CSV table of C-alpha atoms and ligand atoms in Angstrom, one decimal:
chain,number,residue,atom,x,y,z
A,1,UNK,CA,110.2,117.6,98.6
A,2,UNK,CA,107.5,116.0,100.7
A,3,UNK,CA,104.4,114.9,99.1
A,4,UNK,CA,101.1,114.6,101.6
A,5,UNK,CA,99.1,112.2,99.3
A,6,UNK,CA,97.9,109.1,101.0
A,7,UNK,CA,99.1,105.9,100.4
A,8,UNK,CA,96.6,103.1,98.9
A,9,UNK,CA,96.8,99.7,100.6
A,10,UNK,CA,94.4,96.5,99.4
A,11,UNK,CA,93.4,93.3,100.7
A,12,UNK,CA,90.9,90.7,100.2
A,13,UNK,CA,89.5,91.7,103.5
A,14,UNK,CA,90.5,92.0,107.1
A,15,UNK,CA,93.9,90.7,106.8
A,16,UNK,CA,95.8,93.7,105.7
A,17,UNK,CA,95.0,95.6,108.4
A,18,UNK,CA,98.3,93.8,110.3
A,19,UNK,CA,100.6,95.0,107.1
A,20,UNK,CA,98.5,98.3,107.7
A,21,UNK,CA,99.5,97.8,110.8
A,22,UNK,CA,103.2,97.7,110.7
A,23,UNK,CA,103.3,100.2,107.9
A,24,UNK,CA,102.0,102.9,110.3
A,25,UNK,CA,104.7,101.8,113.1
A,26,UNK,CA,107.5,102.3,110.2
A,27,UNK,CA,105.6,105.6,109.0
A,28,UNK,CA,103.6,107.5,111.3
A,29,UNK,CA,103.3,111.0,109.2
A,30,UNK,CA,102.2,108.8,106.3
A,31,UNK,CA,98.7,109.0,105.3
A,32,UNK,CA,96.8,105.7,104.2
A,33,UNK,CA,93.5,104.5,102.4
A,34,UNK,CA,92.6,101.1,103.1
A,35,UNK,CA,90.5,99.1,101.0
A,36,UNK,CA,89.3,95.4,102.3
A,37,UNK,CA,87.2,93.8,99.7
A,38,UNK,CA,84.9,92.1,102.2
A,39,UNK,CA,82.2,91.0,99.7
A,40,UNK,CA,84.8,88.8,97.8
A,41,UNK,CA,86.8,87.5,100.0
A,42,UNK,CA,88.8,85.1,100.2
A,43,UNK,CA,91.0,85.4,97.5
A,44,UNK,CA,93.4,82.6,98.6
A,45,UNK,CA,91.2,79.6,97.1
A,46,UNK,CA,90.2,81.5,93.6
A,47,UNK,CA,91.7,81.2,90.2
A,48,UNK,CA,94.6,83.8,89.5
A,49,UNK,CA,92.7,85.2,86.6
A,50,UNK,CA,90.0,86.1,89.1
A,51,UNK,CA,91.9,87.4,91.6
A,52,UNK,CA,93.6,89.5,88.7
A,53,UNK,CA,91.0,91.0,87.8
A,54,UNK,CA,89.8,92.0,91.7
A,55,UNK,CA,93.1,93.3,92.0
A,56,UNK,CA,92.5,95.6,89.0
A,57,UNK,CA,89.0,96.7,90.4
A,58,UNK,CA,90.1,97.3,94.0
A,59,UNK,CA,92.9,99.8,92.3
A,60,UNK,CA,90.5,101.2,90.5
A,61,UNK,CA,87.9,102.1,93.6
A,62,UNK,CA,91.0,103.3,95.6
A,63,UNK,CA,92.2,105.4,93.0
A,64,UNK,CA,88.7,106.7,92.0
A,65,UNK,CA,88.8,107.8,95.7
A,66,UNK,CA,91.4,110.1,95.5
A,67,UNK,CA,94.9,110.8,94.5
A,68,UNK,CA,97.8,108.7,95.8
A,69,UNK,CA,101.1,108.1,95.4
A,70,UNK,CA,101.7,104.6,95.9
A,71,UNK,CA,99.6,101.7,95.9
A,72,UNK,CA,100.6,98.6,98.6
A,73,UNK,CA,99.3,95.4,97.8
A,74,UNK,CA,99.0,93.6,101.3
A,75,UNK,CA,97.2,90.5,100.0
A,76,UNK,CA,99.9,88.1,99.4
A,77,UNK,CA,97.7,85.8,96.9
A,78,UNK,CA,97.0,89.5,94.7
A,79,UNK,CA,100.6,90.1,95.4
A,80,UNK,CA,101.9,86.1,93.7
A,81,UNK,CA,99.6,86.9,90.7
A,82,UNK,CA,98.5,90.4,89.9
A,83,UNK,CA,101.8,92.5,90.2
A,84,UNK,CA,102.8,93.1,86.8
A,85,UNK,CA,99.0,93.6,85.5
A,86,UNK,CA,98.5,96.6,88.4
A,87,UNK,CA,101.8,97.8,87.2
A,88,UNK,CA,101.2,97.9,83.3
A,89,UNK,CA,98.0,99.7,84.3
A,90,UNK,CA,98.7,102.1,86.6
A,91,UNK,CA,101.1,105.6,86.7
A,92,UNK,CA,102.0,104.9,90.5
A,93,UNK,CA,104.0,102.7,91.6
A,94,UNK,CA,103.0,99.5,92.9
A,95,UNK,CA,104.2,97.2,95.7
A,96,UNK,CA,103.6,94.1,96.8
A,97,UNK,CA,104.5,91.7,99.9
A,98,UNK,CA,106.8,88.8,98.4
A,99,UNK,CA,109.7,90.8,97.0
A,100,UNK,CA,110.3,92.0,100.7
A,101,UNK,CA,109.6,88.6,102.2
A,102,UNK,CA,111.9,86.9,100.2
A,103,UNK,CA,114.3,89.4,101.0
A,104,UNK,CA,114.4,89.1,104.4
A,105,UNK,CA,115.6,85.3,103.6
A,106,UNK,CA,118.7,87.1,103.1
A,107,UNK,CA,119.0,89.4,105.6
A,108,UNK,CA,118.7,86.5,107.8
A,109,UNK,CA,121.2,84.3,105.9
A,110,UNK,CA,119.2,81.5,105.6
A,111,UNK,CA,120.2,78.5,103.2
A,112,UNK,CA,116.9,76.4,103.9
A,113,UNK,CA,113.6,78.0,104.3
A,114,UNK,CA,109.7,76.9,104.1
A,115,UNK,CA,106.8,79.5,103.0
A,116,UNK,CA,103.7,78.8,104.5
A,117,UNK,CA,100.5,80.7,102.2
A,118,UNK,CA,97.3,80.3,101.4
A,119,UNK,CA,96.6,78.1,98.1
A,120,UNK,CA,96.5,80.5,95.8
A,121,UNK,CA,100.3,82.2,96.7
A,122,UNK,CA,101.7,77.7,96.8
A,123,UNK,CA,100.2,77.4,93.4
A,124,UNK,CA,101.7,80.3,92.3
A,125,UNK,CA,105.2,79.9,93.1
A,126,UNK,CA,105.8,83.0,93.9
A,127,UNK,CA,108.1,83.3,96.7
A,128,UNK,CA,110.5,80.3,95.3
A,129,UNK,CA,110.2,82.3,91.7
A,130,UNK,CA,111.3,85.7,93.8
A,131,UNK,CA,114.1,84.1,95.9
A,132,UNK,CA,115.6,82.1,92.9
A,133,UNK,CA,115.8,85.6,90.9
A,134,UNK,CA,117.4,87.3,93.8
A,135,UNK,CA,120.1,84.0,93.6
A,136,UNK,CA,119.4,81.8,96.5
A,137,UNK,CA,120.1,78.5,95.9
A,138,UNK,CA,118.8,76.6,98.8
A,139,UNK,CA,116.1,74.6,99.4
A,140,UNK,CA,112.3,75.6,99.6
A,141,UNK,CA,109.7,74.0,100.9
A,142,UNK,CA,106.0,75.4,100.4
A,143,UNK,CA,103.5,74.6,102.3
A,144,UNK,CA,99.5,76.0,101.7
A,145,UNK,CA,97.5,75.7,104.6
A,146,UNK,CA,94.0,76.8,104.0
A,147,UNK,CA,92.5,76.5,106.7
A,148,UNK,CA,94.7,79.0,108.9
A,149,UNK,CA,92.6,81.9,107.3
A,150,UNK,CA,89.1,80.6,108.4
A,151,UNK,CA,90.8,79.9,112.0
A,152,UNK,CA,91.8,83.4,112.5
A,153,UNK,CA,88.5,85.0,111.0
A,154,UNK,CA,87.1,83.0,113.9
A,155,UNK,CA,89.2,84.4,116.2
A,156,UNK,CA,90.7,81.0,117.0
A,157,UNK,CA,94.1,81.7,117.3
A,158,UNK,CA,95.3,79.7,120.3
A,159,UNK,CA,93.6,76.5,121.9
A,160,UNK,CA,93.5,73.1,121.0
A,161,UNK,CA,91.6,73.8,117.7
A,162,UNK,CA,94.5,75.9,116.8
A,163,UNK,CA,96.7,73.5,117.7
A,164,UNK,CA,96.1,70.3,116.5
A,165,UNK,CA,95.0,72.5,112.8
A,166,UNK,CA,98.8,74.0,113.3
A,167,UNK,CA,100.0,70.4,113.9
A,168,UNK,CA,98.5,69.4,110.7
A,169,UNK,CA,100.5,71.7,108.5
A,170,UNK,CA,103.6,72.2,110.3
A,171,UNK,CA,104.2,68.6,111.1
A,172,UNK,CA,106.3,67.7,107.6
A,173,UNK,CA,107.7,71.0,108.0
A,174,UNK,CA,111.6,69.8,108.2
A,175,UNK,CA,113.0,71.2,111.7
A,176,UNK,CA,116.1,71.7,109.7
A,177,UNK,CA,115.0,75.0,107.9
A,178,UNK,CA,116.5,78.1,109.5
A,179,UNK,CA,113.3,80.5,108.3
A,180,UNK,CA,109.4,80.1,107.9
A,181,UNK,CA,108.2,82.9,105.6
A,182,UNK,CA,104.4,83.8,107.0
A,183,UNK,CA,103.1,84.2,103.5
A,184,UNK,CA,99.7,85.1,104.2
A,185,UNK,CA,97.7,88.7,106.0
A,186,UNK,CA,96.3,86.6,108.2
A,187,UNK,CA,99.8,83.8,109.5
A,188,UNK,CA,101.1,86.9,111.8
A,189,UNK,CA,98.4,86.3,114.2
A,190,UNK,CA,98.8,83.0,114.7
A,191,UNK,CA,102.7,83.7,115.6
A,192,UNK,CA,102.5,82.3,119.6
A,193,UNK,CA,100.5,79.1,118.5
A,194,UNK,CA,103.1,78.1,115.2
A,195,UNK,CA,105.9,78.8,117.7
A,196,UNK,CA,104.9,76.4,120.2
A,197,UNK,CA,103.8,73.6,117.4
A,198,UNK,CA,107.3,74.1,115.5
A,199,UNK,CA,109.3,73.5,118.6
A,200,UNK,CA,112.5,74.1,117.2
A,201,UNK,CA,114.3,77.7,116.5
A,202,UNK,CA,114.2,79.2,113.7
A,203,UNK,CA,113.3,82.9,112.0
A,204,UNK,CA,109.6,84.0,111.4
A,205,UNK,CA,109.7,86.1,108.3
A,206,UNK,CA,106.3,88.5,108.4
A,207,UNK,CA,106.3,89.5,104.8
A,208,UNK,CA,104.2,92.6,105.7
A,209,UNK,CA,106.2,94.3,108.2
A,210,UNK,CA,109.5,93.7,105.3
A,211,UNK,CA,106.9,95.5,103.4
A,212,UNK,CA,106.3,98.3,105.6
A,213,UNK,CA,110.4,98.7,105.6
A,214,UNK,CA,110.3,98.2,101.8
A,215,UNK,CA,107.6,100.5,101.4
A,216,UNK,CA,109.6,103.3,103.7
A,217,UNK,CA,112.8,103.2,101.6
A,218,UNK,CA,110.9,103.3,98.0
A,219,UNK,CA,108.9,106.3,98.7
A,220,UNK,CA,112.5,107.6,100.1
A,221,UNK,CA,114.0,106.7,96.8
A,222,UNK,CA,110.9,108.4,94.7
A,223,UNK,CA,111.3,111.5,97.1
A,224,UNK,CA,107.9,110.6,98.0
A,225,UNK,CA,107.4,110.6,101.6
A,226,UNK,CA,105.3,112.5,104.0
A,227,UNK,CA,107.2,115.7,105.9
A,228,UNK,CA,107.5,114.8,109.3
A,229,UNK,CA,104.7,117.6,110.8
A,230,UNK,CA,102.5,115.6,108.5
A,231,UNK,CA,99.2,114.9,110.4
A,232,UNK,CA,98.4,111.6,108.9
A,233,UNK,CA,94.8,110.7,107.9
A,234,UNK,CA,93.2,107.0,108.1
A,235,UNK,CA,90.3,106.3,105.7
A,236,UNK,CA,89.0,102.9,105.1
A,237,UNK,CA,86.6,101.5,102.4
A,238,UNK,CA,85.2,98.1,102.3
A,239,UNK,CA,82.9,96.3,99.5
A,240,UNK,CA,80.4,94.7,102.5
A,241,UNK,CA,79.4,94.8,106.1
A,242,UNK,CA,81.3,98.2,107.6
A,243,UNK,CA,80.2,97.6,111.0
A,244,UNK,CA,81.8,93.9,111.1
A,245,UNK,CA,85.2,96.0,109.8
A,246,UNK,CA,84.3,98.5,112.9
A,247,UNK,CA,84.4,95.6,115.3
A,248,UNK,CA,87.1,93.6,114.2
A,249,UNK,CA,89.6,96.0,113.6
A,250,UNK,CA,91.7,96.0,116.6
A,251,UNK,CA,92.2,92.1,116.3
A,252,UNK,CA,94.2,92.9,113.6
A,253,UNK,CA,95.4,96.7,113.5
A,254,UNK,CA,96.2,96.3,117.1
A,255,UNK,CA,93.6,99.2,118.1
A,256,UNK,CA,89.6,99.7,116.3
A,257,UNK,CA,89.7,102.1,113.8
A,258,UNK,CA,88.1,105.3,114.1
A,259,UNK,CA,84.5,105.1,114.2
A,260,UNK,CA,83.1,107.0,110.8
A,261,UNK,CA,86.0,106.4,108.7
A,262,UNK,CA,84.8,103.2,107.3
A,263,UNK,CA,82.8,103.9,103.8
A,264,UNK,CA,80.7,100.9,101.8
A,265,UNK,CA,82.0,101.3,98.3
A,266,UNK,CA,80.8,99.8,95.3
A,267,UNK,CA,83.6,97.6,93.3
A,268,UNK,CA,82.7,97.4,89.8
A,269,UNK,CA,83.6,93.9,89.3
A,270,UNK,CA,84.7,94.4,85.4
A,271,UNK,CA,87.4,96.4,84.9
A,272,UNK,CA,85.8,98.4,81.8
A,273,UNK,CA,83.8,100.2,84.0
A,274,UNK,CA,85.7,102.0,85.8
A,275,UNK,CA,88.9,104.0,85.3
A,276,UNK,CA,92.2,103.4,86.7
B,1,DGL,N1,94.9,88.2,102.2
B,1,DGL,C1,95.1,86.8,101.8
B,1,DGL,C2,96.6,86.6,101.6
B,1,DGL,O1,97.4,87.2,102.2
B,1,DGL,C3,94.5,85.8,102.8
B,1,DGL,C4,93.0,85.8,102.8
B,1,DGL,C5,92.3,85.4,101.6
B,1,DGL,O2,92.4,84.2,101.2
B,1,DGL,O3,91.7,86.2,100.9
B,1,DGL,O4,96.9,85.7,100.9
C-alpha cells in the first residue's frame, strides 16, 4: 500500500536542510514539509526543558499544516532531549538523528569513537547513552564545539578562521579513534576543513544521511512509503525572515529551494495553544 502523505522534518533553523538533504537523495518520490524555526534559533546553547517544549510546538505547527505520516527530527540537540516527549504526544511516529548515528558506529566496526555536537546534544549524553544501549563497550569521547554553528551560519567554512576554530576543538581529539560522529545539522559542512585539521584516517559518521537510510527502511517497515510514480512536493515553513531561508538554501540543500514555497508561520510558543 503506498501512502502519498508528506513527511514532517524540524530543525532549529537552517541546518536541517543537509539531513533534508540526504533524505531526498535516499527518497525521491517522498514528499516533505520542512519547518526551520528561525526566530528561536539556536537550540544548541538552551536548557533541554526549553528546547522540549520548541520541539513540542514546531510538531504542532507542522502538523497543524497538514497530515503526515512521519515526523523527522533533524536537529540533533531536539533529537538528545525531546524524543520521548514528541513520541508520548503524537500518533505518528517519530524519528530522530542519534539512534542512526550511533548505529553507524557499528556498521563501521569501530571500538573507539569521539562525537562532536553542539552543547546542548554533550550535556545531554545522548549519543554515549544510545551506543551503550545498543552494547558497545568502547571508549567515547565527546566533544561540544559551539562555535562550529555560528562559523557555518557565516558561511565560513574553510580559511584560516575555520581552521585555527577547527584546531581548537579537534586538537585533544585522540588520533587513535577509528570514527568522529558529526553530531550537529550544521558539522557536515564543515567536512573538507575537519579532514584536513584531523590529519589522521578515520570514519566521518553524518548522523543525518544514517537518518535518511533509517528513515527509508521505517516507513518500509510501517508500509508507509511513497509509490514510486509519486510526484513529490517540497513545502517549507519558517518562524522568521523567509527571504534569508530563500537565499541560503542551496548552501545547505545543495540547490535554493523553490521560490514561493517558503511560508512565515506563527509558533505558538506554549504548547496549550495549539493542538498536536
Ligand atoms: N540544529 C542544531 C543541532 O543539530 C544546531 C543548531 C542550533 O544550535 O540550533 O544540534
Amino acid at each position: 500500500m503506498a501512502d502519498s502523505r508528506a513527511i514532517g522534518v524540524f530543525d532549529s533553523g537552517f541546518g536541517g536542510l543537509t539531513v533534508l538533504s540526504a533524505m531526498r537523495q535516499v527518497m525521491p518520490h517522498e514528499s516533505m514539509v520542512y519547518l526551520g524555526d528561525t526566530a528561536r534559533v539556536p537550540y544548541g546553547t538552551k536548557s533541554a526543558q526549553t528546547v522540549v517544549n520548541y520541539a513540542l510546538s514546531n510538531a504542532a505547527a507542522l502538523l497543524n499544516h497538514g497530515p503526515l505520516k512521519m515526523l523527522v527530527v533533524a536537529c540533533n540537540t531536539v533529537s538528545s532531549v525531546a524524543l520521548p516527549a514528541l513520541q508520548a504526544a503524537l500518533s505518528i511516529p517519530v524519528v530522530g538523528v542519534i539512534t542512526p548515528g550511533a548505529q553507524a558506529v557499528f556498521a563501521n566496526k569501530a571500538s573507539s569513537i569521539a562525537v562532536l555536537a553542539t552543547t546542548g546534544t554533550v550535556t545531554s549524553n545522548a549519543y554515549e547513552i544510545s551506543l551503550r544501549e545498543m552494547g558497545f563497550a568502547g571508549t567515547v569521547v565527546s566533544k561540544a564545539c559551539p562555535l562550529f554553528v555560528p562559523l557555518v551560519e557565516e558561511g565560513m567554512v574553510t580559511g584560516d578562521i575555520a581552521k585555527a576554530i577547527a584546531e581548537h576543538y579537534l586538537g585533544d581529539i585522540p588520533r587513535t579513534v577509528d570514527a568522529i560522529i558529526l553530531g550537529c545539522t550544521h558539522y557536515p559542512l564543515l567536512l573538507p576543513t575537519l579532514q584536513t585539521v584531523f590529519n589522521t584516517p578515520v570514519q566521518w559518521i553524518d548522523s543525518g544521511k544514517m537518518t535518511a537510510h533509517f528513515v527509508k527502511k521505517e516507513l518500509r517497515k510501517q508500509e508507509l512509503l511513497a509509490g514510486q510514480f509519486n510526484v513529490p512536493n517540497y513545502h517549507y515553513l519558517v518562524s522568521d525572515a523567509p527571504d534569508k531561508f530563500e537565499q541560503l538554501s542551496a548552501f545547505y540543500f545543495g540547490e535554493p529551494v523553490e521560490k514561493g514555497n517558503v511560508e512565515l508561520v506563527d509558533i505558538k510558543s506554549s504548547t496549550e495553544q495549539v493542538k498536536i
